[in-house]
C-alpha positions as a LaTeX table, in Angstrom:
\begin{tabular}{lrrr}
\hline
Residue & $x$ (\AA) & $y$ (\AA) & $z$ (\AA) \\
\hline
Unk1 & $-1.70$ & 55.42 & 16.94 \\
Unk2 & 0.62 & 54.91 & 13.96 \\
Unk3 & $-2.39$ & 54.35 & 11.70 \\
Unk4 & $-3.78$ & 57.76 & 12.76 \\
Unk5 & $-0.57$ & 59.46 & 11.71 \\
Unk6 & $-0.57$ & 57.78 & 8.31 \\
Unk7 & $-4.11$ & 59.06 & 7.61 \\
Unk8 & $-3.22$ & 62.67 & 8.33 \\
Unk9 & $-2.76$ & 64.86 & 5.25 \\
Unk10 & 0.80 & 65.85 & 4.42 \\
Unk11 & 1.88 & 69.46 & 4.23 \\
Unk12 & 1.99 & 70.85 & 0.68 \\
Unk13 & 5.69 & 70.47 & $-0.08$ \\
Unk14 & 5.54 & 69.15 & $-3.64$ \\
Unk15 & 7.40 & 72.16 & $-5.04$ \\
Unk16 & 10.26 & 71.61 & $-2.60$ \\
Unk17 & 10.20 & 67.87 & $-3.31$ \\
Unk18 & 10.73 & 68.65 & $-6.99$ \\
Unk19 & 13.88 & 70.59 & $-6.09$ \\
Unk20 & 15.38 & 67.58 & $-4.35$ \\
Unk21 & 14.79 & 65.37 & $-7.37$ \\
Unk22 & 16.83 & 67.44 & $-9.81$ \\
Unk23 & 20.47 & 68.37 & $-10.12$ \\
Unk24 & 21.71 & 71.73 & $-8.95$ \\
Unk25 & 23.88 & 72.61 & $-11.96$ \\
Unk26 & 23.77 & 76.04 & $-13.60$ \\
Unk27 & 22.60 & 77.85 & $-10.48$ \\
Unk28 & 24.25 & 80.90 & $-8.92$ \\
Unk29 & 26.54 & 79.72 & $-6.12$ \\
Unk30 & 27.26 & 81.59 & $-2.92$ \\
Unk31 & 29.81 & 79.97 & $-0.56$ \\
Unk32 & 29.26 & 80.14 & 3.20 \\
Unk33 & 31.11 & 79.06 & 6.32 \\
Unk34 & 29.45 & 78.35 & 9.66 \\
Unk35 & 30.74 & 80.67 & 12.39 \\
Unk36 & 29.83 & 80.60 & 16.10 \\
Unk37 & 27.18 & 83.34 & 15.73 \\
Unk38 & 25.29 & 81.12 & 13.25 \\
Unk39 & 24.85 & 78.31 & 15.77 \\
Unk40 & 23.10 & 77.35 & 18.97 \\
Unk41 & 24.97 & 76.22 & 22.10 \\
Unk42 & 25.52 & 72.76 & 20.64 \\
Unk43 & 27.25 & 74.10 & 17.52 \\
Unk44 & 24.27 & 73.33 & 15.23 \\
Unk45 & 23.20 & 76.07 & 12.80 \\
Unk46 & 20.18 & 78.01 & 14.05 \\
Unk47 & 17.30 & 77.74 & 11.56 \\
Unk48 & 17.17 & 81.51 & 10.89 \\
Unk49 & 20.79 & 81.55 & 9.69 \\
Unk50 & 19.74 & 79.64 & 6.59 \\
Unk51 & 17.27 & 82.41 & 5.71 \\
Unk52 & 20.01 & 85.03 & 6.06 \\
Unk53 & 22.30 & 83.06 & 3.76 \\
Unk54 & 19.53 & 82.72 & 1.18 \\
Unk55 & 18.94 & 86.47 & 1.16 \\
Unk56 & 22.68 & 87.14 & 0.88 \\
Unk57 & 22.84 & 84.73 & $-2.08$ \\
Unk58 & 19.91 & 86.51 & $-3.76$ \\
Unk59 & 21.58 & 89.92 & $-3.35$ \\
Unk60 & 24.92 & 88.56 & $-4.59$ \\
Unk61 & 23.21 & 86.96 & $-7.58$ \\
Unk62 & 21.96 & 90.42 & $-8.53$ \\
Unk63 & 25.42 & 91.89 & $-7.97$ \\
Unk64 & 26.97 & 89.20 & $-10.20$ \\
Unk65 & 25.16 & 90.70 & $-13.19$ \\
Unk66 & 26.01 & 94.28 & $-12.20$ \\
Unk67 & 22.83 & 95.21 & $-10.30$ \\
Unk68 & 23.00 & 96.45 & $-6.73$ \\
Unk69 & 19.88 & 95.85 & $-4.67$ \\
Unk70 & 20.00 & 99.57 & $-3.87$ \\
Unk71 & 19.59 & 100.20 & $-7.63$ \\
Unk72 & 16.21 & 98.46 & $-7.54$ \\
Unk73 & 15.20 & 100.51 & $-4.53$ \\
Unk74 & 16.27 & 103.67 & $-6.38$ \\
Unk75 & 13.88 & 102.65 & $-9.18$ \\
Unk76 & 11.10 & 102.78 & $-6.57$ \\
Unk77 & 10.77 & 99.01 & $-6.32$ \\
Unk78 & 11.11 & 97.02 & $-3.12$ \\
Unk79 & 10.93 & 93.21 & $-3.11$ \\
Unk80 & 9.57 & 91.91 & 0.19 \\
Unk81 & 9.05 & 88.21 & 0.81 \\
Unk82 & 5.46 & 87.18 & 0.12 \\
Unk83 & 5.86 & 83.46 & 0.73 \\
Unk84 & 8.56 & 81.14 & 2.04 \\
Unk85 & 8.72 & 77.33 & 1.99 \\
Unk86 & 11.73 & 75.63 & 3.50 \\
Unk87 & 12.72 & 72.05 & 4.19 \\
Unk88 & 15.62 & 71.20 & 6.49 \\
Unk89 & 17.23 & 67.95 & 5.35 \\
Unk90 & 20.40 & 67.81 & 7.41 \\
Unk91 & 21.99 & 70.20 & 9.92 \\
Unk92 & 25.13 & 72.17 & 9.29 \\
Unk93 & 27.57 & 72.43 & 12.17 \\
Unk94 & 30.17 & 74.91 & 13.40 \\
Unk95 & 33.17 & 75.14 & 11.07 \\
Unk96 & 31.53 & 73.50 & 8.06 \\
Unk97 & 31.38 & 75.12 & 4.64 \\
Unk98 & 28.57 & 74.88 & 2.13 \\
Unk99 & 27.20 & 76.38 & $-1.07$ \\
Unk100 & 23.93 & 78.28 & $-1.27$ \\
Unk101 & 22.62 & 77.68 & $-4.78$ \\
Unk102 & 19.88 & 79.90 & $-6.12$ \\
Unk103 & 18.03 & 80.70 & $-9.31$ \\
Unk104 & 14.87 & 82.42 & $-10.46$ \\
Unk105 & 12.40 & 79.72 & $-11.34$ \\
Unk106 & 9.71 & 82.08 & $-12.57$ \\
Unk107 & 8.96 & 85.78 & $-12.80$ \\
Unk108 & 5.33 & 86.37 & $-13.65$ \\
Unk109 & 3.37 & 89.55 & $-13.13$ \\
Unk110 & 4.79 & 91.14 & $-10.00$ \\
Unk111 & 5.90 & 87.91 & $-8.31$ \\
Unk112 & 9.43 & 86.57 & $-8.55$ \\
Unk113 & 9.99 & 82.94 & $-7.51$ \\
Unk114 & 13.45 & 81.90 & $-6.32$ \\
Unk115 & 14.61 & 78.33 & $-5.73$ \\
Unk116 & 17.34 & 77.50 & $-3.22$ \\
Unk117 & 19.46 & 74.54 & $-2.25$ \\
Unk118 & 22.15 & 74.56 & 0.41 \\
Unk119 & 24.58 & 71.76 & $-0.29$ \\
Unk120 & 28.04 & 70.56 & 0.70 \\
Unk121 & 30.89 & 71.86 & $-1.50$ \\
Unk122 & 31.04 & 68.47 & $-3.27$ \\
Unk123 & 27.21 & 68.43 & $-3.57$ \\
Unk124 & 27.04 & 65.04 & $-1.84$ \\
Unk125 & 25.08 & 66.34 & 1.18 \\
Unk126 & 21.82 & 68.29 & 0.92 \\
Unk127 & 21.15 & 70.56 & 3.90 \\
Unk128 & 18.21 & 72.73 & 2.86 \\
Unk129 & 15.83 & 73.23 & $-0.07$ \\
Unk130 & 13.57 & 76.25 & $-0.23$ \\
Unk131 & 11.43 & 78.46 & $-2.38$ \\
Unk132 & 10.86 & 82.16 & $-1.83$ \\
Unk133 & 8.27 & 84.30 & $-3.59$ \\
Unk134 & 8.99 & 88.02 & $-3.72$ \\
Unk135 & 6.46 & 90.64 & $-4.74$ \\
Unk136 & 7.21 & 94.01 & $-6.32$ \\
Unk137 & 6.13 & 96.82 & $-4.04$ \\
Unk138 & 5.87 & 100.49 & $-5.04$ \\
Unk139 & 7.95 & 102.13 & $-2.30$ \\
Unk140 & 6.33 & 105.54 & $-2.73$ \\
Unk141 & 2.74 & 104.32 & $-2.43$ \\
Unk142 & 3.43 & 101.31 & $-0.23$ \\
Unk143 & 1.30 & 99.08 & $-2.45$ \\
Unk144 & 1.88 & 96.08 & $-4.66$ \\
Unk145 & 2.70 & 97.11 & $-8.22$ \\
Unk146 & 0.37 & 96.08 & $-11.02$ \\
Unk147 & 3.36 & 95.08 & $-13.16$ \\
Unk148 & 7.13 & 95.15 & $-12.91$ \\
Unk149 & 8.75 & 98.34 & $-14.25$ \\
Unk150 & 10.56 & 97.64 & $-17.56$ \\
Unk151 & 14.01 & 98.18 & $-15.99$ \\
Unk152 & 13.22 & 95.69 & $-13.22$ \\
Unk153 & 11.83 & 93.13 & $-15.71$ \\
Unk154 & 15.11 & 93.46 & $-17.62$ \\
Unk155 & 17.11 & 92.75 & $-14.45$ \\
Unk156 & 15.27 & 89.49 & $-13.82$ \\
Unk157 & 15.52 & 88.45 & $-17.46$ \\
Unk158 & 19.30 & 88.95 & $-17.21$ \\
Unk159 & 19.50 & 86.85 & $-14.05$ \\
Unk160 & 17.48 & 84.06 & $-15.60$ \\
Unk161 & 19.72 & 83.93 & $-18.66$ \\
Unk162 & 22.93 & 84.30 & $-16.61$ \\
Unk163 & 22.33 & 81.26 & $-14.39$ \\
Unk164 & 20.93 & 78.88 & $-17.03$ \\
\hline
\end{tabular}
């Protein structure tokens, strides 16, 4: 039975594996604290809470350079999630604090790739690594844009330079 398991192909997680092999310096940091509504009945963080924290960190990263998410929407650009890869390394528990670290790894065409790591405040414990791909959507037409509007491209260029 154990030999059958070893012959099964692994899930494609190489991009997330690369995140765990590098330091998390020069990323935007968003501090969090685990409250009761983030947890299950045993006081362990519910898996969806991590996604909420990652989105909050992304929005706060924008705000840190003076861009409100609502500004992007006003430009006619929405940024829904196209793809999400997440690896849970270690559970957070009620009362713990952590840092959500994020950065744009790549912005090509109309896709924006964000990297995430949720770590202990001293960065000794790794809780989650993830990658999220957003796609630029024309709100008026409800279709994927062919290219990012110049103002939106500028926003992502500013984020990339601000966190490096």
